[in-house]
Amino acid sequence: MKNLSFEFFPPKKPEGVKNLEQTAKTLAAFSPDFFSVTYGAGGSTRQGTLEAVMMIKEKIGIAAVPHLACVGSSRSEILDVILNYKELGLNRIVVLRGDLPSGMGQSGEFRYAIELVDLIRETTGDYFHIEVAAYPECHPQALSSFDDAFYLKKKMEAGANSALTQYFYNADAYFYFLDKCAKLGITIPIVPGIMPITHFEKLVRFSKLCGAEIPRWLYKRLEAYGEDQQSIKALGLEVVSDLCSRLIAGGAPGLHFYTLNQAEASIGLLNKLGIYQKVTAG
Ligand code: FAD
């Protein structure tokens, strides 16, 4: 069976916490390998990430994986978080540099994710399974696409066990990236990140920030639907399930879903894909 994981963000309000619990319970029926929870760079969600992860661990019974973003924090703050995760029995972690809100400059003691991989291996040995980020369409600050693969290799050499990618809608970008990584001697699994399409404006805004390309034909078709959310969702289901099928058929080791704390779109995609157990929306 291919790997399967779902990503959540830490909710801020009590209704959000309830919703996340329901979403996680529903998606647990797929028996995923893990649920991960994002972490705000600079420590802005330190408590929220921990609470969400512990809720998943204690109430849902699926491996709960915190993200940890190092930029904007001191070494001792980050070390506290790592040691706390270890004490709580969390043994997998998604290690990132993170992005600080514009205007905050590059404060803190970390510049790149690899420095956090180093710190985790230096202080906790092989205890954690470390996931890192990868960018088939090129990270916005990478000097070249060669840079991205080069620094992914550095993260692997520092001790990363696997990678999760930024989302993309062009399967070829992923396959070319895998080829480049293989040529460089990168041997860790690189699991594609999947962003379901449910809302046009939000997707456009988010994609600009993270450097994900919406192909022109897809952009134009989604844009033409205007406020017709039903049609946007229907096209999203068709396009993204086709992408998932191509990725799996082409040898992707699994799928990592960006859920935005909603279950419905991921369920639709996975049921259409048909390689995991079928699940009904909760
Ligand atoms: P790095 O690996 O450090 O790379 C950042 C850039 O620097 C790249 O352009 C790389 O090519 C370059 N680079 C790396 N090392 C060097 C070096 N030694 N010298 C020169 N250049 C170098 N953000 C959050 O804040 N919280 C989250 O929870 C979060 N979760 C994410 C989950 C996934 C699966 C992904 C794909 C991204 C996530 N992000 C998250 C976003 C991520 O933090 C940003 O994309 C960030 O800009 C880069 O993080 P990174 O870990 O890839 O950084």
Short mmCIF file of C-alpha atoms and ligand atoms in Angstrom, two decimals:
data_model
loop_
_atom_site.label_atom_id
_atom_site.label_comp_id
_atom_site.label_asym_id
_atom_site.label_seq_id
_atom_site.Cartn_x
_atom_site.Cartn_y
_atom_site.Cartn_z
CA MET A 1 0.00 0.00 0.00
CA LYS A 2 1.23 3.50 -0.84
CA ASN A 3 1.95 5.99 1.97
CA LEU A 4 -0.86 8.33 2.89
CA SER A 5 -0.81 11.37 5.16
CA PHE A 6 -2.91 14.45 5.85
CA GLU A 7 -1.80 17.90 6.93
CA PHE A 8 -3.73 20.19 9.29
CA PHE A 9 -3.15 23.62 10.77
CA PRO A 10 -3.62 24.36 14.49
CA PRO A 11 -7.07 25.91 15.00
CA LYS A 12 -7.32 29.16 16.94
CA LYS A 13 -10.92 28.98 18.18
CA PRO A 14 -12.87 26.30 20.11
CA GLU A 15 -15.14 25.66 17.06
CA GLY A 16 -12.00 25.09 15.01
CA VAL A 17 -10.73 22.55 17.53
CA LYS A 18 -14.03 20.64 17.36
CA ASN A 19 -13.97 20.76 13.56
CA LEU A 20 -10.40 19.45 13.44
CA GLU A 21 -11.28 16.57 15.74
CA GLN A 22 -14.24 15.62 13.51
CA THR A 23 -12.12 15.95 10.35
CA ALA A 24 -9.36 13.80 11.82
CA LYS A 25 -11.87 11.17 12.99
CA THR A 26 -13.37 11.00 9.50
CA LEU A 27 -10.02 10.80 7.69
CA ALA A 28 -8.74 8.20 10.18
CA ALA A 29 -10.97 5.70 8.36
CA PHE A 30 -8.36 5.70 5.55
CA SER A 31 -5.80 4.38 8.10
CA PRO A 32 -3.21 6.98 7.06
CA ASP A 33 0.42 6.71 8.10
CA PHE A 34 0.18 10.01 9.93
CA PHE A 35 -1.56 13.31 10.47
CA SER A 36 0.77 16.31 10.56
CA VAL A 37 0.16 19.76 12.09
CA THR A 38 1.85 22.93 10.83
CA TYR A 39 3.92 25.26 13.02
CA GLY A 40 4.07 29.05 12.71
CA ALA A 41 7.61 30.30 12.16
CA GLY A 42 8.85 32.32 15.12
CA GLY A 43 6.86 30.07 17.47
CA SER A 44 3.49 31.78 16.90
CA THR A 45 1.59 28.45 17.09
CA ARG A 46 3.90 26.61 19.45
CA GLN A 47 1.10 25.84 21.94
CA GLY A 48 -1.59 25.36 19.29
CA THR A 49 0.50 22.90 17.31
CA LEU A 50 1.26 20.91 20.44
CA GLU A 51 -2.40 20.84 21.53
CA ALA A 52 -3.58 19.69 18.10
CA VAL A 53 -0.93 16.99 17.92
CA MET A 54 -1.76 15.70 21.41
CA MET A 55 -5.50 15.68 20.60
CA ILE A 56 -4.75 13.52 17.55
CA LYS A 57 -2.43 11.22 19.48
CA GLU A 58 -4.82 10.75 22.41
CA LYS A 59 -8.26 10.80 20.77
CA ILE A 60 -7.77 9.60 17.19
CA GLY A 61 -5.15 6.90 17.48
CA ILE A 62 -3.24 7.81 14.31
CA ALA A 63 0.45 8.85 14.47
CA ALA A 64 0.58 12.59 15.11
CA VAL A 65 3.45 14.51 13.56
CA PRO A 66 4.28 18.10 14.50
CA HIS A 67 5.96 20.44 12.03
CA LEU A 68 8.74 22.60 13.40
CA ALA A 69 9.88 25.77 11.58
CA CYS A 70 13.15 27.19 12.87
CA VAL A 71 13.46 30.67 11.36
CA GLY A 72 12.87 33.52 13.83
CA SER A 73 13.63 31.38 16.91
CA SER A 74 16.68 30.90 19.09
CA ARG A 75 18.48 27.59 19.37
CA SER A 76 17.39 27.15 22.97
CA GLU A 77 13.70 27.82 22.19
CA ILE A 78 13.77 25.25 19.41
CA LEU A 79 15.66 22.74 21.51
CA ASP A 80 12.99 23.03 24.23
CA VAL A 81 10.32 22.16 21.67
CA ILE A 82 12.28 19.18 20.33
CA LEU A 83 12.93 17.75 23.79
CA ASN A 84 9.30 18.26 24.77
CA TYR A 85 8.12 16.37 21.67
CA LYS A 86 10.50 13.55 22.57
CA GLU A 87 9.29 13.43 26.16
CA LEU A 88 5.69 13.19 24.92
CA GLY A 89 6.57 10.19 22.77
CA LEU A 90 6.23 11.95 19.39
CA ASN A 91 8.85 10.37 17.20
CA ARG A 92 8.32 11.85 13.76
CA ILE A 93 8.71 15.50 12.84
CA VAL A 94 8.41 17.68 9.73
CA VAL A 95 11.46 19.98 9.75
CA LEU A 96 11.25 23.34 7.99
CA ARG A 97 12.89 26.68 7.74
CA GLY A 98 9.55 28.52 7.68
CA ASP A 99 8.74 32.00 6.42
CA LEU A 100 8.50 35.01 8.68
CA PRO A 101 5.85 37.63 7.93
CA SER A 102 7.33 40.38 5.74
CA GLY A 103 8.97 43.17 7.75
CA MET A 104 10.29 40.80 10.41
CA GLY A 105 13.62 40.39 8.62
CA GLN A 106 15.64 37.26 9.35
CA SER A 107 15.80 37.29 13.14
CA GLY A 108 16.73 34.22 15.17
CA GLU A 109 19.63 31.84 15.03
CA PHE A 110 18.65 29.69 12.04
CA ARG A 111 18.91 30.47 8.34
CA TYR A 112 18.05 27.13 6.69
CA ALA A 113 16.14 23.96 7.53
CA ILE A 114 19.31 21.90 7.34
CA GLU A 115 20.55 23.63 10.52
CA LEU A 116 17.48 22.27 12.32
CA VAL A 117 18.03 18.77 10.92
CA ASP A 118 21.61 19.00 12.25
CA LEU A 119 20.42 20.15 15.68
CA ILE A 120 17.88 17.33 15.98
CA ARG A 121 20.42 14.66 15.00
CA GLU A 122 23.11 16.17 17.31
CA THR A 123 20.81 16.26 20.34
CA THR A 124 18.48 13.28 19.89
CA GLY A 125 20.41 10.93 17.58
CA ASP A 126 18.18 8.69 15.48
CA TYR A 127 15.13 9.06 17.73
CA PHE A 128 13.05 11.09 15.25
CA HIS A 129 11.97 10.17 11.74
CA ILE A 130 12.64 13.47 9.96
CA GLU A 131 10.56 14.70 7.01
CA VAL A 132 11.77 17.74 5.07
CA ALA A 133 10.24 19.90 2.33
CA ALA A 134 10.97 19.61 -1.42
CA TYR A 135 9.92 21.76 -4.38
CA PRO A 136 9.27 20.16 -7.80
CA GLU A 137 8.43 23.60 -9.25
CA CYS A 138 11.34 25.36 -7.55
CA HIS A 139 11.28 27.17 -4.21
CA PRO A 140 10.63 30.92 -4.73
CA GLN A 141 14.05 31.83 -3.28
CA ALA A 142 16.07 29.09 -4.99
CA LEU A 143 18.67 30.51 -7.36
CA SER A 144 17.99 27.65 -9.78
CA SER A 145 16.09 24.37 -9.88
CA PHE A 146 19.48 22.70 -9.45
CA ASP A 147 19.79 24.50 -6.08
CA ASP A 148 16.59 22.93 -4.81
CA ALA A 149 17.69 19.38 -5.49
CA PHE A 150 21.21 20.17 -4.25
CA TYR A 151 19.95 21.44 -0.88
CA LEU A 152 17.50 18.55 -0.59
CA LYS A 153 20.50 16.24 -0.92
CA LYS A 154 22.26 18.21 1.83
CA LYS A 155 19.20 17.75 4.06
CA MET A 156 19.23 14.00 3.34
CA GLU A 157 22.94 13.81 4.18
CA ALA A 158 22.28 15.68 7.43
CA GLY A 159 19.77 12.95 8.40
CA ALA A 160 16.38 13.57 6.75
CA ASN A 161 14.52 10.27 6.19
CA SER A 162 11.92 11.41 3.66
CA ALA A 163 10.51 14.47 1.92
CA LEU A 164 7.06 15.96 1.33
CA THR A 165 6.65 18.30 -1.62
CA GLN A 166 5.02 21.64 -2.12
CA TYR A 167 1.82 21.14 -4.11
CA PHE A 168 1.75 21.41 -7.88
CA TYR A 169 -0.71 20.64 -10.71
CA ASN A 170 1.78 19.54 -13.33
CA ALA A 171 2.80 15.90 -12.89
CA ASP A 172 5.80 16.34 -15.21
CA ALA A 173 7.37 18.85 -12.80
CA TYR A 174 7.38 16.12 -10.16
CA PHE A 175 8.79 13.42 -12.46
CA TYR A 176 11.58 15.70 -13.77
CA PHE A 177 12.38 16.62 -10.17
CA LEU A 178 12.57 12.92 -9.20
CA ASP A 179 14.95 12.28 -12.12
CA LYS A 180 17.17 15.17 -11.07
CA CYS A 181 17.19 13.95 -7.47
CA ALA A 182 18.02 10.39 -8.53
CA LYS A 183 20.93 11.67 -10.64
CA LEU A 184 22.25 13.53 -7.60
CA GLY A 185 22.05 10.34 -5.51
CA ILE A 186 19.00 11.30 -3.43
CA THR A 187 17.51 8.03 -2.20
CA ILE A 188 14.87 9.11 0.33
CA PRO A 189 11.18 8.86 -0.65
CA ILE A 190 9.78 12.12 -2.06
CA VAL A 191 6.03 12.13 -1.46
CA PRO A 192 4.01 14.60 -3.55
CA GLY A 193 1.90 17.16 -1.68
CA ILE A 194 -1.66 17.37 -2.99
CA MET A 195 -3.79 20.50 -2.69
CA PRO A 196 -7.47 19.81 -3.46
CA ILE A 197 -9.14 22.60 -5.45
CA THR A 198 -12.18 23.97 -3.64
CA HIS A 199 -11.95 27.75 -3.89
CA PHE A 200 -10.47 29.76 -6.77
CA GLU A 201 -9.40 33.08 -5.15
CA LYS A 202 -7.90 31.42 -2.09
CA LEU A 203 -5.98 29.01 -4.28
CA VAL A 204 -4.59 31.85 -6.42
CA ARG A 205 -3.52 33.85 -3.37
CA PHE A 206 -1.88 30.90 -1.68
CA SER A 207 -0.17 29.70 -4.85
CA LYS A 208 1.44 33.11 -5.40
CA LEU A 209 2.89 33.04 -1.90
CA CYS A 210 4.36 29.58 -2.09
CA GLY A 211 5.42 29.57 -5.74
CA ALA A 212 3.03 26.85 -6.95
CA GLU A 213 1.94 27.26 -10.57
CA ILE A 214 -1.68 27.00 -11.62
CA PRO A 215 -1.47 26.04 -15.32
CA ARG A 216 -3.01 28.73 -17.55
CA TRP A 217 -5.75 26.49 -18.95
CA LEU A 218 -6.79 25.44 -15.44
CA TYR A 219 -6.64 29.02 -14.13
CA LYS A 220 -8.83 30.21 -17.00
CA ARG A 221 -11.42 27.46 -16.54
CA LEU A 222 -11.64 27.98 -12.78
CA GLU A 223 -11.83 31.76 -13.22
CA ALA A 224 -14.67 31.41 -15.73
CA TYR A 225 -16.85 29.69 -13.13
CA GLY A 226 -16.93 32.90 -11.03
CA GLU A 227 -19.04 32.29 -7.88
CA ASP A 228 -20.18 28.86 -9.06
CA GLN A 229 -18.47 26.86 -6.29
CA GLN A 230 -20.10 23.58 -7.33
CA SER A 231 -18.47 23.70 -10.77
CA ILE A 232 -15.12 24.75 -9.29
CA LYS A 233 -15.22 21.76 -6.94
CA ALA A 234 -16.28 19.40 -9.72
CA LEU A 235 -13.44 20.51 -12.01
CA GLY A 236 -11.02 20.38 -9.06
CA LEU A 237 -12.06 16.81 -8.32
CA GLU A 238 -11.57 15.75 -11.94
CA VAL A 239 -8.19 17.49 -12.39
CA VAL A 240 -6.63 16.62 -9.04
CA SER A 241 -7.80 12.98 -9.04
CA ASP A 242 -6.27 12.64 -12.51
CA LEU A 243 -3.04 14.16 -11.16
CA CYS A 244 -3.04 11.70 -8.23
CA SER A 245 -3.59 8.73 -10.60
CA ARG A 246 -0.70 9.85 -12.81
CA LEU A 247 1.59 10.34 -9.83
CA ILE A 248 0.82 6.92 -8.37
CA ALA A 249 1.06 5.20 -11.77
CA GLY A 250 4.41 6.94 -12.34
CA GLY A 251 5.87 5.58 -9.10
CA ALA A 252 5.16 8.22 -6.42
CA PRO A 253 5.66 6.56 -3.03
CA GLY A 254 2.38 7.93 -1.67
CA LEU A 255 0.33 11.11 -1.27
CA HIS A 256 0.33 13.89 1.34
CA PHE A 257 -2.90 15.92 1.41
CA TYR A 258 -3.08 19.58 2.38
CA THR A 259 -6.55 19.39 3.95
CA LEU A 260 -7.02 22.96 5.28
CA ASN A 261 -8.76 21.08 8.13
CA GLN A 262 -11.58 19.88 5.85
CA ALA A 263 -12.21 16.22 5.08
CA GLU A 264 -14.63 16.35 2.16
CA ALA A 265 -12.30 17.22 -0.73
CA SER A 266 -9.65 14.67 0.28
CA ILE A 267 -12.33 11.97 0.65
CA GLY A 268 -13.70 12.75 -2.82
CA LEU A 269 -10.23 12.52 -4.35
CA LEU A 270 -9.20 9.34 -2.55
CA ASN A 271 -12.48 7.56 -3.26
CA LYS A 272 -12.21 8.47 -6.95
CA LEU A 273 -8.59 7.33 -7.03
CA GLY A 274 -9.75 4.00 -5.65
CA ILE A 275 -6.46 2.60 -4.36
CA TYR A 276 -7.24 3.16 -0.69
CA GLN A 277 -10.20 1.90 1.28
CA LYS A 278 -13.42 3.82 0.44
CA VAL A 279 -14.69 6.19 3.12
CA THR A 280 -17.91 8.19 3.46
CA ALA A 281 -17.88 11.82 4.65
CA GLY A 282 -18.60 12.16 8.43
P1 FAD B 1 15.19 25.28 3.23
O1 FAD B 1 15.37 23.84 2.97
O2 FAD B 1 16.10 25.92 4.22
O3 FAD B 1 15.27 26.04 1.83
C1 FAD B 1 14.89 27.40 1.73
C2 FAD B 1 15.56 28.04 0.50
O4 FAD B 1 16.94 28.22 0.74
C3 FAD B 1 15.45 27.22 -0.78
O5 FAD B 1 15.37 28.13 -1.84
C4 FAD B 1 16.78 26.46 -0.82
O6 FAD B 1 17.14 26.15 -2.15
C5 FAD B 1 17.73 27.48 -0.20
N1 FAD B 1 18.80 26.89 0.61
C6 FAD B 1 18.69 25.85 1.48
N2 FAD B 1 19.87 25.65 2.11
C7 FAD B 1 20.72 26.60 1.65
C8 FAD B 1 22.08 26.94 1.91
N3 FAD B 1 22.78 26.24 2.80
N4 FAD B 1 22.63 27.98 1.23
C9 FAD B 1 21.92 28.71 0.34
N5 FAD B 1 20.62 28.43 0.04
C10 FAD B 1 20.03 27.40 0.69
N6 FAD B 1 6.20 26.76 6.76
C11 FAD B 1 5.93 27.05 8.07
O7 FAD B 1 6.25 28.16 8.53
N7 FAD B 1 5.35 26.12 8.88
C12 FAD B 1 5.00 24.87 8.45
O8 FAD B 1 4.49 24.07 9.23
C13 FAD B 1 5.26 24.54 7.09
N8 FAD B 1 4.98 23.31 6.59
C14 FAD B 1 5.34 22.98 5.31
C15 FAD B 1 5.13 21.67 4.85
C16 FAD B 1 5.52 21.29 3.57
C17 FAD B 1 5.30 19.86 3.12
C18 FAD B 1 6.13 22.26 2.70
C19 FAD B 1 6.53 21.88 1.32
C20 FAD B 1 6.33 23.56 3.14
C21 FAD B 1 5.95 23.93 4.45
N9 FAD B 1 6.18 25.21 4.95
C22 FAD B 1 5.89 25.52 6.26
C23 FAD B 1 6.73 26.26 4.07
C24 FAD B 1 8.26 26.35 4.17
O9 FAD B 1 8.65 26.71 5.47
C25 FAD B 1 8.71 27.42 3.16
O10 FAD B 1 8.54 26.92 1.86
C26 FAD B 1 10.09 27.98 3.38
O11 FAD B 1 10.25 29.11 2.51
C27 FAD B 1 11.23 27.03 3.05
O12 FAD B 1 11.32 26.04 3.97
P2 FAD B 1 12.35 24.81 3.74
O13 FAD B 1 12.27 23.98 4.96
O14 FAD B 1 12.11 24.18 2.44
O15 FAD B 1 13.73 25.63 3.73
#
